[in-house]
Structures are given as C-alpha cells and as structure tokens.
Amino acid sequence: MSHKSSEDPKPPPKPALHFASSDLPHIAPYLPSAVVATSSVKPFVTITFATSLDSSLSLAPGTQTALSGPETKAMTHYLRSQHEAILVGVGTAVADNPALNCRIEGVGLEEQPRPVIVDPSGRWLVEEDGKLAECVRLAEHGIGKGPWVLTTLQEDEINHDSRRTLERCGGQYICFPCVPKGSQNQLQWRDIIDTLGRLGVKSAMIEGGGTVINTLLEDRNLNLIDSVIITIAPVWLGEGGVLINPPRRTDEKAQPIPVARLDQVKWKQFGDDVVLCGKIKR
Amino acid sequence: MSHKSSEDPKPPPKPALHFASSDLPHIAPYLPSAVVATSSVKPFVTITFATSLDSSLSLAPGTQTALSGPETKAMTHYLRSQHEAILVGVGTAVADNPALNCRIEGVGLEEQPRPVIVDPSGRWLVEEDGKLAECVRLAEHGIGKGPWVLTTLQEDEINHDSRRTLERCGGQYICFPCVPKGSQNQLQWRDIIDTLGRLGVKSAMIEGGGTVINTLLEDRNLNLIDSVIITIAPVWLGEGGVLINPPRRTDEKAQPIPVARLDQVKWKQFGDDVVLCGKIKR
C-alpha cells in the first residue's frame, strides 16, 4: 500500500450516521446554540466522553475499547456537528488515531469541526511509517478540517516536513510559551481555551482521554465548562482501566469533599447506554 | 444517656417512605417476584448499590457519603420490602451502623427483610460503649428482624454477652468452617448463598460495600447474581473514594477483557439520579 499522501486514494466513505430528530429535545438545552449570543470571547465548552459503569474510558492505557452502542455513537457525531472544534489529548490521538470528523449525513466541510490535539511535548506524528494520521488524511481529501496541534515545542523544534504536511491540509502548530520541563500539565486549560477563543472558535467539545478529562474536572478549571454530556455503557471493565476519577478536593479541615456535582440534570436511555446531560453546579 | 437495651426507649419512628406505584413497572421485571417459582434452593440474588459518576460508594473508606436523592432512597426501601434478606459487609456495618430495615409505609415485621452481616473475623460489635448496633436496637423493638452474622469465628470464640443479645432479638451467629488465617475473602460467596438458601431465605439483596460488590462481580461469582439494580448520582467524588472496580479479567492471551456486561437493560431517571436495572449477560 502506498502511503504518500499525493498517491493516497480518497478514502472510501464510512457509513453516514443518522441522529433521530426525536432525540434532539433531550440534548438541545445543553448545546452551544442554546446560549444567547454574548460578547464573551470564551468558547462554549462541552465536556463529553463515554465510560463503563466503573468509570473507565478503556481497558488499559493506549488501547481503544468499544463501549457504547450505535445510538450514542450517532449522538456523539451529532454533537460534533454542533461545535466548531473537537479537542482530544495526545494519548487519545496516538492510541486511537481518530478521524475527529462528523459523519452525520449532509454535513459539509464548512460545518465540520476543527480537530484540536493537545500535545505539549510533541508526541503526536503527522505521518508515521509513511502513513498519514487519519485526521490529516481526511483533511487532505476535504472530508474534515486540518488539525491544530497545541504544543510547547518552539517553532525551531518542529519537524519541517510535519509542519508542511499539516499546513497543506489547512492545519497548524500552535506554540505555547515554554514551561519548565518535567512539570505536569504543561498546558493550562485556561490558556488553551483563551487561545481557541482568540482564534475565533466559538464552541469546543472536549472528548478525552483520561488526563484531559481528569484535569479539566479540577476545581480551578470547572468554571471553563459550560455543558457536560456523558455516555455510560452497562459494562464493568475492571481494574487497570483508564479511570475518570479527578484529583481529590478537600475542605478547610483537609476533609475530602466531592469534586463536582451536576445540576439541570437529564438522563436518557439510548440503546443499552444512558446519556447524562447537565451543568456544573456552581 | 442510658444504653442498656432494657431501658432503651422505643426509637421515635423515622419518616415512612413512599415509593410511587407509577415507578413500579420500571423495576418489577427485575424483582424476585417476577421469577416463576422453581425447585431451586438458591435464593434469588439482587446486587444493588449507589455510586458517583466516578464509581465511588463513598469519599473514603469508613465514611458514609450522601450520594443519592430522596426518590432513589424510597426505591431502595421498596426493594428491601421485596427481598427476604439484606446483606452487607462488615465494613459497611461498622462505618454506617445501618438500620437495615424497610421504612416503606405499612410494612409489618413479617415483611421486614432479615439483616445479614458478612463478618469473617468478628469485627462487628453487637453493642459498643453500652450502645446497641442500630439494627439490633430496631429488632429489640420489633421494627426489624434480628440480624444474622456470618463469621469464621468458632462457637467458643464468640463473646457470650454478644451472642445472648443477638439471640434475644431473634438474630444469630452463623459459624462457617475455619479457613487459613490471612487468606483473603475468607468466606466464599457460593457458601454464603448456599447457607442462606438452606436457612430458607428465598431472596437476598446485596447492598455493599466495596469489597462485597467487587468480589461478587468476580467471574466465578457472576452466576450467583440474578438481578442488578444500581443508582448513579450525578457527582464526582474524586480520587481516594471506595471504588467499585472489580478484579481484572483476562482472556487466554492474558489480554484484559471486560469483567461483565448487562443485558435486558433499563435506565430511568429518579430525581437527579438514574437507576439502572439489568441482568448479567451470560
């Protein structure tokens, strides 16, 4: 198989997905479009992911686990059509090689969300073993937008070919000020969301993986989150999975207290899964 | 305050709970009464508990965390009225000092479930600092049945006064054959369920805590479970909680596989919580 992008045949279309309009009232109040336009430049942020009953995203780090059924898959793609950007962490980008586009029927390139990959130390490869990353390949064929890669690499640290390939499909590297090496969470969520806002992104859907969600659910980041839309599948994955289990919060007496509670809560069954919509309780 | 049981005033009634009959169709197919009588002596086993979104029963071991709302609390008490026994582990019995009775209005003593405490090494105290355990106190006043304590202590290791108090309220110690000290899970679930069956118990509701649920969800015990009824509250408790996260299962190539999946799945919102009913997929 040839992997040079110029010789890469247009990928055969994956089946289009259909999200039943009868299911729309359930999620409509939690979508960016439900918000009356404000002068705020902060993008509307939806946090969304699917877990098992034991709060795992997958069976093990670096693996992809099929959790949710076709009904919630269609809903996720519908959500993508309602946001201007989809953000994932580098772990998910490397493990899943995700398409990060929207497969709802009739969605044109203009309505496709912008893939955003948070990759502080430059682990994600635009091309590996001569094969383009799936979201780059789709962008080259006009089936998705070119991905933005958020990194603390500096301009001169970025591979020239990678940059050229990314820019050719409409993507770009966005370099953040360097932070001390070895520090955790090298990119701060507030900086990421501010940057997306400055680049004109009005709504972003944050899809995972574990590090992304767990750090976003830290106390200091909760006010960045506008909506929460979670799928839970009726399965236990067991010990060793990638847990959503945010850092502990304590009160002034150092006693543990809940990290966050939702209000304006709606649960609805889709197939065998449940979808929870809510807002962070302030 | 005097704590001698003979001087102990009848406890003021806690408010009776009401479970709306309109909610009954949701859970009816998962109740023991839905099963056509069989000659099996194995009790019908329902596993039931409430977790946070991050699969925690409580904020920390040994603490009780209010998770679910009044609607699901009423449902739990209704479930208790539909089972002949309620089983909890010693950790829950010690941490929560639970009443383990049913507060649905109009439920008489005959319909009260039998409290069963799994206490392999005899940690649970019938009376502490002159104060009776709550389920014993209620039994003394005829508001609940006397608890059964399942233990590997031998007859001569049981405190004489404790035994007398327990038997006076209609409870008993049930001694299992001694197992090597230091081994985990000193009581095997199959032995526990068999014993309850031999004692005439036709249905048991297993309520927690973490060790009880996680060991019941081990592969070898799954066929003991007839129904699963779980409440999930829209809150994240964060790291350090008591997780439901059963031991990992692997396939013949030592690759992790899901521990268990449910089928015949129904999800329904009660207040802000969701209740999941299902059967273990065989």
Coordinates of C-alpha atoms in Angstrom, one line a residue:
Chain A
M1 CA 0.0 0.0 0.0
S2 CA 1.4 3.4 -0.9
H3 CA 1.3 5.9 1.9
K4 CA 2.4 9.1 0.2
S5 CA -0.4 11.5 0.6
S6 CA -0.3 12.6 -3.0
E7 CA -0.9 9.0 -4.1
D8 CA -3.3 8.2 -1.3
P9 CA -6.7 7.4 -2.9
K10 CA -9.7 9.2 -1.5
P11 CA -10.8 7.1 1.5
P12 CA -14.0 5.1 0.9
P13 CA -16.8 6.8 2.7
K14 CA -17.6 5.3 6.1
P15 CA -21.4 4.9 6.5
A16 CA -23.1 8.1 7.3
L17 CA -24.8 8.3 10.7
H18 CA -28.3 9.4 11.5
F19 CA -29.3 11.1 14.7
A20 CA -33.1 10.8 15.2
S21 CA -34.7 14.3 15.5
S22 CA -37.0 12.9 18.2
D23 CA -33.9 12.6 20.4
L24 CA -32.9 16.2 19.9
P25 CA -35.0 17.8 22.6
H26 CA -33.1 15.8 25.2
I27 CA -29.7 17.4 24.3
A28 CA -30.7 20.7 22.8
P29 CA -30.7 22.7 26.0
Y30 CA -27.1 21.7 26.6
L31 CA -25.7 22.7 23.1
P32 CA -23.8 25.9 22.3
S33 CA -26.8 27.0 20.1
A34 CA -29.0 27.2 23.3
V35 CA -26.9 30.1 24.6
V36 CA -27.9 33.6 23.6
A37 CA -25.0 35.3 21.8
T38 CA -22.8 37.1 24.3
S39 CA -19.8 39.4 23.8
S40 CA -17.7 36.8 25.6
V41 CA -14.7 35.5 23.7
K42 CA -14.5 32.4 25.8
P43 CA -15.7 29.5 23.7
F44 CA -18.7 27.4 24.9
V45 CA -17.0 24.3 26.3
T46 CA -18.8 20.9 26.3
I47 CA -17.1 18.0 28.0
T48 CA -18.1 14.7 26.6
F49 CA -17.0 11.1 26.9
A50 CA -18.2 7.5 27.3
T51 CA -17.3 5.4 30.3
S52 CA -18.1 2.0 31.7
L53 CA -20.0 1.6 35.0
D54 CA -16.7 1.6 36.7
S55 CA -15.8 4.9 35.2
S56 CA -13.2 3.6 32.7
L57 CA -12.7 5.0 29.2
S58 CA -10.8 1.9 28.1
L59 CA -9.4 -1.4 29.3
A60 CA -5.9 -0.1 29.5
P61 CA -3.8 3.0 28.6
G62 CA -3.0 3.1 24.9
T63 CA -5.9 0.9 23.9
Q64 CA -9.3 1.7 22.4
T65 CA -12.3 -0.1 23.9
A66 CA -15.7 -0.3 22.2
L67 CA -18.0 0.8 25.0
S68 CA -21.1 2.5 23.7
G69 CA -23.7 1.3 21.1
P70 CA -24.6 2.7 17.7
E71 CA -27.3 5.0 19.1
T72 CA -24.9 7.0 21.3
K73 CA -22.3 7.0 18.5
A74 CA -24.7 8.8 16.3
M75 CA -25.4 11.3 19.1
T76 CA -21.7 12.0 19.5
H77 CA -21.4 12.7 15.8
Y78 CA -24.4 15.0 16.0
L79 CA -22.7 16.8 18.9
R80 CA -19.6 17.2 16.7
S81 CA -21.7 19.0 14.1
Q82 CA -22.8 21.4 16.8
H83 CA -19.4 22.5 17.8
E84 CA -16.7 24.4 16.0
A85 CA -13.8 22.4 17.4
I86 CA -13.2 18.9 18.9
L87 CA -10.4 18.6 21.3
V88 CA -8.5 15.5 22.4
G89 CA -5.3 14.8 24.3
V90 CA -2.2 13.4 22.7
G91 CA -2.8 10.0 24.4
T92 CA -6.1 9.5 22.6
A93 CA -4.7 10.9 19.3
V94 CA -1.9 8.3 19.5
A95 CA -3.9 5.3 20.8
D96 CA -7.0 5.7 18.6
N97 CA -5.7 7.5 15.5
P98 CA -9.2 9.1 15.5
A99 CA -10.8 10.7 12.4
L100 CA -12.2 13.5 14.6
N101 CA -14.7 14.5 11.9
C102 CA -18.5 14.4 11.8
R103 CA -20.2 11.6 9.9
I104 CA -23.8 12.9 10.2
E105 CA -25.3 12.7 6.7
G106 CA -25.3 16.0 4.8
V107 CA -22.7 17.8 6.9
G108 CA -20.4 19.8 4.6
L109 CA -16.8 20.8 5.1
E110 CA -17.8 24.2 6.5
E111 CA -19.8 22.6 9.3
Q112 CA -17.1 20.1 10.1
P113 CA -15.5 20.7 13.5
R114 CA -11.8 21.7 13.8
P115 CA -9.7 18.8 15.3
V116 CA -7.5 20.1 18.1
I117 CA -4.9 17.9 19.6
V118 CA -3.3 18.9 22.9
D119 CA 0.3 17.6 22.6
P120 CA 2.6 19.5 25.0
S121 CA 5.8 17.6 24.2
G122 CA 5.3 16.8 20.5
R123 CA 4.5 13.1 20.7
W124 CA 1.8 13.0 18.0
L125 CA 3.1 12.3 14.5
V126 CA 1.5 13.8 11.4
E127 CA 2.8 10.9 9.5
E128 CA 4.2 7.6 10.8
D129 CA 5.9 4.9 8.7
G130 CA 4.8 6.8 5.6
K131 CA 1.1 6.7 6.7
L132 CA -0.7 10.0 7.5
A133 CA -2.6 10.3 10.7
E134 CA -6.3 9.7 10.0
C135 CA -7.5 13.2 10.7
V136 CA -4.8 14.6 8.4
R137 CA -5.7 12.2 5.7
L138 CA -9.3 13.1 5.9
A139 CA -8.4 16.8 5.8
E140 CA -6.3 16.3 2.7
H141 CA -9.4 14.8 1.0
G142 CA -11.7 17.6 2.2
I143 CA -13.7 15.3 4.4
G144 CA -12.6 17.2 7.6
K145 CA -10.7 20.3 8.6
G146 CA -7.0 20.4 9.1
P147 CA -6.0 19.7 12.7
W148 CA -4.5 22.2 15.1
V149 CA -1.8 20.9 17.3
L150 CA -1.2 22.7 20.6
T151 CA 2.3 22.3 21.8
T152 CA 5.1 23.8 24.0
L153 CA 7.6 22.9 21.3
Q154 CA 9.1 26.1 20.0
E155 CA 9.0 27.0 16.3
D156 CA 12.5 25.7 15.6
E157 CA 11.8 22.4 17.3
I158 CA 9.1 21.4 14.9
N159 CA 9.9 19.0 12.1
H160 CA 9.8 20.8 8.8
D161 CA 8.0 18.1 6.8
S162 CA 5.4 17.6 9.5
R163 CA 4.7 21.3 9.6
R164 CA 4.4 21.5 5.8
T165 CA 2.1 18.5 5.6
L166 CA -0.1 19.9 8.4
E167 CA -0.3 23.3 6.8
R168 CA -1.0 21.9 3.3
C169 CA -4.3 20.4 4.7
G170 CA -5.3 23.6 6.5
G171 CA -3.9 22.7 9.9
Q172 CA -1.2 24.3 12.0
Y173 CA 1.0 24.0 15.0
I174 CA 0.2 26.5 17.8
C175 CA 3.2 27.0 20.0
F176 CA 2.7 28.0 23.7
P177 CA 5.3 29.6 25.8
C178 CA 7.8 27.1 27.1
V179 CA 7.2 25.9 30.6
P180 CA 9.7 24.1 32.9
K181 CA 10.4 20.6 31.6
G182 CA 9.1 17.9 33.8
S183 CA 6.2 19.9 35.2
Q184 CA 2.8 18.2 34.9
N185 CA 0.0 19.6 32.8
Q186 CA 2.4 21.7 30.8
L187 CA -0.5 23.5 29.1
Q188 CA -3.0 25.2 31.3
W189 CA -6.7 24.8 30.4
R190 CA -7.3 28.5 30.8
D191 CA -4.6 29.2 28.3
I192 CA -5.9 26.6 25.9
I193 CA -9.5 27.9 26.0
D194 CA -8.3 31.5 25.8
T195 CA -6.2 30.7 22.7
L196 CA -9.1 28.9 21.0
G197 CA -11.3 31.9 21.7
R198 CA -8.7 34.3 20.2
L199 CA -8.5 32.2 17.1
G200 CA -12.3 32.7 16.7
V201 CA -13.5 29.3 17.9
K202 CA -16.9 29.9 19.5
S203 CA -17.6 26.3 20.8
A204 CA -15.4 23.3 21.6
M205 CA -16.2 19.8 22.5
I206 CA -13.6 18.1 24.7
E207 CA -13.7 14.4 24.2
G208 CA -10.9 12.9 26.2
G209 CA -8.9 11.0 27.2
G210 CA -8.3 10.4 30.9
T211 CA -5.7 13.1 31.6
V212 CA -7.7 15.7 29.7
I213 CA -11.0 15.0 31.5
N214 CA -9.5 14.5 34.9
T215 CA -7.5 17.8 34.8
L216 CA -10.5 19.7 33.4
L217 CA -12.5 18.5 36.3
E218 CA -10.1 20.0 38.8
D219 CA -11.7 22.7 40.9
R220 CA -9.8 25.6 39.3
N221 CA -11.0 24.6 35.8
L222 CA -14.6 23.8 36.5
N223 CA -15.8 27.3 35.5
L224 CA -14.4 26.8 32.0
I225 CA -17.1 24.0 31.4
D226 CA -20.5 25.0 30.1
S227 CA -22.1 21.6 29.5
V228 CA -21.5 18.0 30.4
I229 CA -22.7 15.2 28.1
I230 CA -21.6 11.8 29.2
T231 CA -22.5 8.3 28.0
I232 CA -22.4 5.4 30.3
A233 CA -22.4 1.8 29.0
P234 CA -23.7 -1.0 31.1
V235 CA -20.4 -2.9 31.5
W236 CA -17.7 -3.2 34.1
L237 CA -14.2 -3.1 32.6
G238 CA -12.4 -3.9 35.9
E239 CA -9.1 -2.9 37.5
G240 CA -6.4 -1.4 35.3
G241 CA -8.6 0.7 33.0
V242 CA -8.2 4.4 32.2
L243 CA -10.3 5.9 35.0
I244 CA -12.2 9.1 35.1
N245 CA -11.5 9.9 38.8
P246 CA -10.5 13.5 39.2
P247 CA -8.0 14.7 41.8
R248 CA -9.3 14.8 45.3
R249 CA -10.7 18.1 46.7
T250 CA -10.6 18.9 50.4
D251 CA -12.2 21.4 52.6
E252 CA -10.5 23.8 55.0
K253 CA -10.2 21.0 57.5
A254 CA -8.4 18.8 54.9
Q255 CA -11.5 16.5 54.8
P256 CA -12.4 15.2 51.3
I257 CA -15.4 16.7 49.6
P258 CA -16.9 15.9 46.3
V259 CA -15.1 17.3 43.2
A260 CA -18.1 18.5 41.4
R261 CA -21.9 17.9 41.2
L262 CA -24.2 18.5 38.2
D263 CA -27.5 20.3 38.2
Q264 CA -30.1 20.8 35.4
V265 CA -29.7 17.0 35.1
K266 CA -31.3 14.9 32.4
W267 CA -30.7 11.2 31.9
K268 CA -32.0 9.4 28.8
Q269 CA -31.6 5.8 27.6
F270 CA -30.1 5.4 24.1
G271 CA -30.0 1.7 23.1
D272 CA -28.4 0.0 26.1
D273 CA -26.5 3.1 27.2
V274 CA -27.6 6.1 29.1
V275 CA -26.7 9.7 28.2
L276 CA -26.4 12.2 31.1
C277 CA -26.7 15.9 30.3
G278 CA -26.0 18.5 32.9
K279 CA -24.3 21.7 34.0
I280 CA -21.6 22.0 36.6
K281 CA -23.3 23.1 39.9
R282 CA -21.7 26.4 40.9
Chain B
M1 CA -27.9 8.6 78.2
S2 CA -28.6 5.1 79.3
H3 CA -27.8 2.4 76.8
K4 CA -29.0 -0.7 78.4
S5 CA -31.4 -2.2 76.0
S6 CA -34.0 -2.9 78.7
E7 CA -34.1 0.9 79.4
D8 CA -33.7 1.9 75.8
P9 CA -36.9 3.8 74.8
K10 CA -38.6 2.7 71.7
P11 CA -36.9 4.8 68.9
P12 CA -39.0 7.6 67.5
P13 CA -40.3 6.5 64.1
K14 CA -38.3 7.8 61.2
P15 CA -40.5 9.2 58.5
A16 CA -42.1 6.5 56.4
L17 CA -41.1 6.4 52.8
H18 CA -43.4 6.2 49.8
F19 CA -42.5 4.6 46.5
A20 CA -44.8 5.8 43.7
S21 CA -46.6 2.9 42.1
S22 CA -46.1 4.6 38.8
D23 CA -42.4 3.8 39.1
L24 CA -43.0 0.1 39.8
P25 CA -43.2 -1.1 36.2
H26 CA -39.6 0.0 35.7
I27 CA -38.2 -2.4 38.3
A28 CA -40.9 -5.1 38.5
P29 CA -39.2 -7.4 35.9
Y30 CA -36.0 -7.4 38.0
L31 CA -37.6 -8.4 41.3
P32 CA -37.7 -11.9 42.9
S33 CA -41.4 -11.9 42.5
A34 CA -41.0 -11.8 38.7
V35 CA -39.5 -15.3 38.7
V36 CA -41.8 -18.2 38.4
A37 CA -41.3 -20.5 41.5
T38 CA -38.7 -23.1 40.9
S39 CA -37.5 -26.0 43.0
S40 CA -34.1 -24.3 43.2
V41 CA -32.9 -23.7 46.8
K42 CA -30.6 -20.9 45.6
P43 CA -32.0 -17.6 46.8
F44 CA -32.7 -15.0 44.1
V45 CA -29.8 -12.6 44.5
T46 CA -30.1 -8.9 43.6
I47 CA -27.0 -6.8 43.7
T48 CA -27.7 -3.1 44.5
F49 CA -25.8 -0.1 45.4
A50 CA -25.4 3.7 44.7
T51 CA -22.2 5.2 43.2
S52 CA -20.9 8.5 42.0
L53 CA -20.1 9.1 38.3
D54 CA -16.6 8.0 39.2
S55 CA -17.8 4.7 40.6
S56 CA -17.3 5.5 44.2
L57 CA -19.6 4.4 47.0
S58 CA -18.2 7.0 49.4
L59 CA -15.5 9.6 49.7
A60 CA -13.2 7.4 51.8
P61 CA -13.1 4.0 53.5
G62 CA -15.0 4.0 56.7
T63 CA -17.1 7.0 55.9
Q64 CA -20.7 7.3 54.7
T65 CA -21.4 9.8 51.8
A66 CA -24.8 11.0 51.0
L67 CA -25.0 10.3 47.2
S68 CA -28.5 9.7 46.0
G69 CA -31.6 11.7 46.4
P70 CA -34.9 11.0 48.2
E71 CA -36.6 9.4 45.2
T72 CA -34.0 6.6 44.9
K73 CA -33.9 6.2 48.7
A74 CA -37.6 5.3 48.6
M75 CA -36.9 2.9 45.8
T76 CA -34.1 1.2 47.8
H77 CA -36.6 0.7 50.7
Y78 CA -39.2 -0.6 48.4
L79 CA -36.6 -3.1 47.1
R80 CA -35.9 -4.2 50.7
S81 CA -39.6 -5.0 51.1
Q82 CA -39.3 -7.3 48.1
H83 CA -36.5 -9.4 49.5
E84 CA -36.3 -11.7 52.4
A85 CA -32.8 -10.7 53.4
I86 CA -30.5 -7.7 53.1
L87 CA -26.8 -8.5 53.1
V88 CA -23.9 -6.0 53.8
G89 CA -20.2 -6.5 54.5
V90 CA -18.7 -5.7 57.9
G91 CA -17.0 -2.6 56.6
T92 CA -20.4 -1.0 55.8
A93 CA -21.9 -2.3 59.1
V94 CA -19.1 -0.7 61.1
A95 CA -18.9 2.6 59.1
D96 CA -22.6 3.3 58.6
N97 CA -24.2 1.5 61.6
P98 CA -27.1 0.9 59.3
A99 CA -30.7 0.2 60.3
L100 CA -31.1 -2.4 57.5
N101 CA -34.9 -2.3 57.8
C102 CA -37.6 -1.2 55.4
R103 CA -39.3 2.1 56.0
I104 CA -42.0 1.8 53.3
E105 CA -45.3 2.7 55.0
G106 CA -47.4 -0.2 56.1
V107 CA -44.6 -2.9 56.0
G108 CA -45.1 -5.1 59.1
L109 CA -42.4 -7.1 60.9
E110 CA -43.2 -10.2 58.9
E111 CA -42.4 -8.4 55.6
Q112 CA -39.2 -6.9 57.0
P113 CA -36.0 -8.2 55.4
R114 CA -33.5 -10.2 57.5
P115 CA -30.3 -8.2 58.0
V116 CA -27.3 -10.3 57.2
I117 CA -23.8 -9.1 58.1
V118 CA -20.8 -10.8 56.5
D119 CA -18.1 -10.5 59.2
P120 CA -15.5 -13.2 58.7
S121 CA -13.2 -12.2 61.5
G122 CA -15.7 -10.8 64.1
R123 CA -15.1 -7.1 63.8
W124 CA -18.7 -6.1 64.1
L125 CA -20.0 -5.4 67.6
V126 CA -23.5 -6.1 68.8
E127 CA -23.0 -3.4 71.4
E128 CA -20.3 -0.8 71.7
D129 CA -19.7 1.6 74.6
G130 CA -23.1 0.4 76.0
K131 CA -24.9 1.3 72.8
L132 CA -26.6 -1.3 70.7
A133 CA -25.9 -1.5 67.0
E134 CA -28.8 0.2 65.2
C135 CA -30.2 -3.0 63.5
V136 CA -30.1 -4.8 66.9
R137 CA -31.9 -1.9 68.6
L138 CA -34.6 -1.9 66.0
A139 CA -35.0 -5.7 66.3
E140 CA -35.4 -5.4 70.0
H141 CA -38.3 -3.0 69.4
G142 CA -39.9 -5.2 66.8
I143 CA -39.2 -2.7 64.0
G144 CA -36.9 -5.0 62.2
K145 CA -35.8 -8.7 62.3
G146 CA -32.8 -9.8 64.3
P147 CA -29.5 -9.8 62.3
W148 CA -27.6 -12.9 61.2
V149 CA -23.9 -12.5 61.5
L150 CA -21.8 -14.8 59.2
T151 CA -18.4 -15.4 60.6
T152 CA -15.5 -17.8 60.6
L153 CA -15.1 -17.4 64.4
Q154 CA -15.8 -20.7 66.0
E155 CA -18.6 -21.2 68.6
D156 CA -16.2 -20.8 71.6
E157 CA -14.6 -17.6 70.2
I158 CA -17.9 -15.7 70.3
N159 CA -18.5 -13.3 73.2
H160 CA -21.2 -14.7 75.4
D161 CA -23.0 -11.5 76.0
S162 CA -23.0 -10.6 72.3
R163 CA -24.5 -13.9 71.4
R164 CA -27.2 -13.6 74.1
T165 CA -28.1 -10.1 73.0
L166 CA -28.3 -11.1 69.4
E167 CA -30.4 -14.2 70.1
R168 CA -32.7 -12.2 72.4
C169 CA -33.7 -10.0 69.4
G170 CA -34.2 -13.0 67.1
G171 CA -30.7 -12.9 65.5
Q172 CA -27.9 -15.4 65.5
Y173 CA -24.2 -16.0 64.7
I174 CA -23.7 -18.5 61.8
C175 CA -20.3 -20.0 62.0
F176 CA -18.5 -21.2 58.8
P177 CA -15.7 -23.7 58.8
C178 CA -12.4 -22.1 59.7
V179 CA -10.2 -21.1 56.8
P180 CA -6.5 -20.4 56.9
K181 CA -5.9 -17.1 58.7
G182 CA -4.6 -14.3 56.5
S183 CA -6.3 -15.6 53.3
Q184 CA -8.4 -13.0 51.5
N185 CA -12.2 -13.4 51.1
Q186 CA -12.4 -15.8 53.9
L187 CA -16.0 -16.5 53.1
Q188 CA -16.8 -17.7 49.7
W189 CA -19.9 -16.3 48.0
R190 CA -21.1 -19.7 46.9
D191 CA -21.0 -20.9 50.6
I192 CA -22.8 -17.8 51.8
I193 CA -25.6 -18.0 49.2
D194 CA -25.9 -21.8 49.8
T195 CA -26.2 -21.3 53.5
L196 CA -28.9 -18.6 53.1
G197 CA -30.8 -21.0 50.9
R198 CA -30.5 -23.8 53.4
L199 CA -31.9 -21.5 56.1
G200 CA -35.0 -20.9 53.9
V201 CA -34.1 -17.5 52.5
K202 CA -35.7 -17.2 49.1
S203 CA -34.3 -13.8 48.0
A204 CA -31.4 -11.6 49.1
M205 CA -30.5 -8.1 48.3
I206 CA -26.8 -7.4 48.5
E207 CA -26.1 -3.8 49.2
G208 CA -22.4 -3.3 49.7
G209 CA -19.8 -2.1 50.4
G210 CA -16.9 -2.1 48.1
T211 CA -15.3 -5.4 49.0
V212 CA -18.7 -7.2 48.9
I213 CA -19.6 -5.8 45.4
N214 CA -16.1 -6.1 43.9
T215 CA -15.8 -9.8 44.9
L216 CA -19.3 -10.7 43.9
L217 CA -18.5 -9.3 40.4
E218 CA -15.6 -11.7 40.0
D219 CA -16.0 -14.0 37.1
R220 CA -16.6 -17.1 39.2
N221 CA -19.4 -15.5 41.2
L222 CA -21.4 -13.9 38.4
N223 CA -23.7 -16.8 38.0
L224 CA -24.9 -16.2 41.6
I225 CA -26.4 -12.9 40.6
D226 CA -30.0 -12.8 39.3
S227 CA -30.6 -9.0 39.0
V228 CA -28.6 -5.8 39.1
I229 CA -30.2 -2.6 40.3
I230 CA -27.8 0.3 40.5
T231 CA -28.2 4.0 41.3
I232 CA -25.8 6.6 39.9
A233 CA -25.7 10.1 41.3
P234 CA -24.5 13.0 39.1
V235 CA -21.5 13.8 41.2
W236 CA -17.7 13.1 41.0
L237 CA -16.2 12.2 44.4
G238 CA -12.6 12.2 43.2
E239 CA -9.5 10.1 44.0
G240 CA -9.4 8.2 47.2
G241 CA -13.0 7.0 47.3
V242 CA -14.3 3.5 47.8
L243 CA -14.3 2.3 44.2
I244 CA -16.5 -0.3 42.6
N245 CA -13.9 -1.6 40.1
P246 CA -13.8 -5.4 40.1
P247 CA -10.7 -7.5 39.7
R248 CA -9.4 -7.6 36.1
R249 CA -10.4 -10.5 33.8
T250 CA -8.1 -11.6 31.0
D251 CA -8.5 -13.9 28.0
E252 CA -6.3 -16.9 27.1
K253 CA -3.7 -14.5 25.7
A254 CA -3.6 -12.6 29.1
Q255 CA -5.2 -9.6 27.4
P256 CA -7.7 -7.7 29.6
I257 CA -11.4 -8.2 28.8
P258 CA -14.5 -6.6 30.3
V259 CA -15.5 -8.1 33.7
A260 CA -19.2 -8.2 33.0
R261 CA -21.8 -6.7 30.7
L262 CA -25.5 -6.3 31.4
D263 CA -28.4 -7.1 29.1
Q264 CA -32.2 -6.6 29.4
V265 CA -31.1 -3.1 30.3
K266 CA -33.4 -0.3 31.5
W267 CA -32.3 3.1 32.7
K268 CA -34.7 5.5 34.4
Q269 CA -34.2 8.9 35.9
F270 CA -35.4 9.3 39.6
G271 CA -34.9 12.9 40.7
D272 CA -31.4 13.8 39.7
D273 CA -30.2 10.2 39.8
V274 CA -30.5 7.4 37.4
V275 CA -31.5 3.8 38.2
L276 CA -30.1 1.0 36.0
C277 CA -31.8 -2.3 36.0
G278 CA -30.3 -5.3 34.2
K279 CA -29.2 -8.9 34.2
I280 CA -25.7 -10.2 33.9
K281 CA -25.1 -11.2 30.3
R282 CA -24.2 -14.9 30.2

